[in-house]
Amino acid sequence: MRAGILGFAAIALFSVLESCGAVPLRRGNFTTNEPIYSLDDVDNKYDYIIVGGGTAGLTVADRLTEDESKSVLVVEFGDIVDDDPELKMPQKGNPFPTQYMFNISSVPQTALNSRVGTVQISAIAGGGSAINAMFHDRGSVADYDAWVELGNDGWGWNDLLPYFKKAVEFTPPDAFMQEEFGITYNEESAYGGHGPVDVSYPPFQWEGLKTQWDAWGDLGIEAQVEGADGTAYGRIWVPSSQDPVNETRVDAVLAHYKRVAEVRPNYNLLLLHKVTKVELNGGGNKARGVTVESRESGETKMIEAQKEVIMAAGAIHTPQILQLSGIGPSSVLEAAGIDVVVDHPGVGQNFHNHPWFVTVFNYTTNFYPNPDTLTSNETFAAEAYEEYWANKTGPYSLGLGNAGVFLPLSDVTGDYQLIAADYADQAPSDYLATDTPPEVVAGYAAQQAILATLFASDEAAVLEMPLAGGSTSVTPNLKPTSRGSVAINPADPSAEPLVDYRAWTNPTDARVMVEMLKRVREYHAVPAMVEAFHPVELVPGPDVATDDEIEQVMRTQLLDPDFFHPVGTAAMMPLENGGVVGTDLLVYGVRGLSVVDASVIPMIPGTHMAETVYAIAEKVSSVCPLRACIRRFR
Ligand SMILES: Cc1cc2nc3c(=O)[nH]c(=O)nc-3n(C[C@H](O)[C@H](O)[C@H](O)COP(=O)(O)OP(=O)(O)OC[C@H]3O[C@@H](n4cnc5c(N)ncnc54)[C@H](O)[C@@H]3O)c2cc1C
Ligand SMILES: *[C@@H]1O[C@H](CO)[C@@H](O)[C@H](O)[C@H]1NC(C)=O
Ligand SMILES: *[C@@H]1O[C@H](CO)[C@@H](O)[C@H](O)[C@H]1NC(C)=O
Ligand SMILES: *[C@@H]1O[C@H](CO)[C@@H](O)[C@H](O)[C@H]1NC(C)=O
Ligand SMILES: *[C@@H]1O[C@H](CO)[C@@H](O)[C@H](O)[C@H]1NC(C)=O
Ligand SMILES: *[C@@H]1O[C@H](CO)[C@@H](O)[C@H](O)[C@H]1NC(C)=O
Ligand SMILES: *[C@@H]1O[C@H](CO)[C@@H](O)[C@H](O)[C@H]1NC(C)=O
């Protein structure tokens, strides 16, 4: 099997040489293009089948169907939801609406007192972009250049910047917001594209934000003019994925489906259906199509992909579907009784996310109004709600917020060099699962060397704290060192997979996050913060004092492994380092099969993920020979 995967390089070269011919015109069956809900209305074959109509999937579908000769079917588990106003408004009553999510729990986390973690991923058309907090940022230059160092030529900051720009259309903050809140930006260094995803600044911020923003300045943290030009460290302003006129959410459904589908009969979107398997040809080296199951009736159908099956089911389900199809680590497949078609050690490995914790302070004095007023004063909330729908202004036009601190480790603790050195001294396999395949250990070794450098760097963030004026802070660790896995459940392979974050199994994460919590306390002790808010710590509380006590309370209560950013489970890396896809995002060893979602991210950048996922999807669908040539015939 392994020899088969390596022989793939020769096939790839051959395909480049023989490709780029004329393509017969194929169209779907639909003249007015409505979403499809029944297998009866689906053709038997399409050129491309995209598995998952989320952030990445709909972006790639949009770009592929620009060429009307290509027929595309997107199969999406969820529905398009148009009748829930909460999904349109930036300030949702429930920021994490579980009715649009899968309901998955992690396996018990050994380093977290055996607590079970959540796995909060979207189950709605548009994917994460349809329910997320609309915080639309990018990582720093070093975060993406790390991908190149891992063996991915063409995927560094300079390579991605054109696609970050292409993905969005930027509208600057209005003069009042600039003056009143000091919001700055640099359109030239970061934007200038005319992508269908609007990013803009809402017309509202809470007064308390000013104090919080300045307090980090008092601690010596520099403000960037623009955070989206590769300088996502220090204090930065961040736009929202928000329509600048209507102040409503812009997700992948609006930007990459509704905008174009009506005039593209070749763009077919099947909703409320689940892909259960990628079908391979007899030899196992080419994807033929997918098996699709109706969620309502359970009816199934095999649909053929004449050119390519494109995986975009997100970082939890993409590796699950690959494994169910016989593509994955043989030990995982055999345990579940699945025939091994391609022994692919990296599928489902290298799983990570941003672990985070919450701190709660009682602001015993405060500005009026403040974020808590929305929950404590019903009259205020009702008026604000009315104002939003009448005028598209006020508190409900504001999402998670539009500012944050992104601190390199050197701005978190004076011990940063020691932490970096101790981490660099670990043997790569010391804290990985004992059954980690050797290729995956090799890939981790490469990541470890880079992470150690980034810990000592001033230009890559480790601590994030979004700022919006509130008294509750969430603080993710942007450079986790622990790695987990996603594996089909041997007891019931078609059930949700076993998701193991293995959070904090590498002790470096605990060491870093204890320092992070202490830094959060220093911020609340800044004189201007004390004067404005007289903050009293409620969670974890002043009796949690020593490093040991902080570590303990995190393990037993505070640490949450899931900041909604699962990545890495079909990583873009060399095959011998446990990679699943190459820089063309095609799966090693199987022709006509690619992965385009957050699964391919080899090492998580210091940012929320939507913009990075959009850029990856834009890049893979834009570049010839990637799209126009190789993709057509393999
Ligand atoms: C609650 C929440 C808040 C977030 N907040 C932010 C934020 O403020 N800013 C930010 O930048 N990022 C945020 N994110 C993260 C960001 O939205 C995701 O990282 C991003 O959407 C991932 O894109 P993806 O294409 O990899 O997967 P997704 O967008 O999740 O798409 C996967 C799609 O596949 C579908 N699917 C799954 N299994 C199957 C199957 N078997 N068959 C067919 N379809 C299937 C799913 O329904 C989904 O539509 C948040 C995410 C969540 C969940
Ligand atoms: C195609 O369109 C015709 C006419 O609307 C319809 O009868 C048929 O079911 C459609 N689907 C397929 C797969 O042919
Ligand atoms: C998850 O649970 C919620 C109820 O809490 C439900 O509305 C939703 O449909 C479930 N998601 C899936 C994918 O079953
Ligand atoms: C914005 O609102 C106007 C007026 O209600 C509406 O016609 C338009 O479709 C809306 N645009 C978007 C992108 O929702
Ligand atoms: C927060 O502080 C206010 C004002 O001192 C006090 O009335 C309130 O009880 C405190 N709340 C909590 C949860 O401690
Ligand atoms: C609640 O909000 C209303 C409307 O804004 C305001 O008039 C009232 O003073 C508020 N009540 C309190 C206790 O702040
Ligand atoms: C909308 O804005 C107008 C003009 O500023 C104002 O008079 C009106 O009261 C606002 N409506 C609501 C519901 O806030």
XYZ file of N, CA and C in Angstrom, residues 138 157 161 165 185-192 225-231:
57
model
N -7.128 37.555 10.536
C -6.095 36.712 9.921
C -4.951 36.567 10.920
N 2.618 33.481 3.859
C 1.828 34.712 3.940
C 1.717 35.408 2.586
N -1.855 36.112 0.784
C -2.405 37.476 0.844
C -3.330 37.820 -0.335
N -7.269 38.847 0.180
C -7.850 40.050 -0.430
C -9.000 39.686 -1.360
N -7.188 51.535 10.371
C -7.119 50.476 9.359
C -6.145 50.912 8.279
N -5.724 49.960 7.473
C -4.900 50.279 6.308
C -5.427 49.457 5.139
N -6.249 50.078 4.353
C -6.920 49.359 3.278
C -5.906 48.818 2.272
N -4.861 49.598 2.040
C -3.908 49.215 1.004
C -3.094 47.975 1.376
N -2.660 47.900 2.629
C -1.812 46.768 2.994
C -2.612 45.487 3.200
N -3.913 45.606 3.457
C -4.670 44.409 3.838
C -5.813 44.051 2.893
N -6.360 45.015 2.205
C -7.595 44.757 1.450
C -7.455 45.204 -0.002
N -8.542 45.598 -0.612
C -8.491 46.051 -2.002
C -9.163 45.093 -2.963
N -1.837 49.647 13.459
C -2.774 50.418 12.631
C -3.754 49.447 11.967
N -3.204 48.309 11.493
C -4.011 47.319 10.778
C -3.514 45.944 11.202
N -4.426 45.078 11.628
C -4.004 43.742 12.054
C -4.063 42.697 10.953
N -4.728 43.039 9.842
C -4.965 42.024 8.813
C -3.885 42.017 7.732
N -2.794 42.740 7.969
C -1.726 42.765 6.961
C -0.503 41.958 7.407
N -0.738 40.985 8.273
C 0.358 40.126 8.714
C 0.912 40.501 10.078
N 0.365 41.574 10.656
C 0.855 42.028 11.967
C -0.187 41.780 13.055
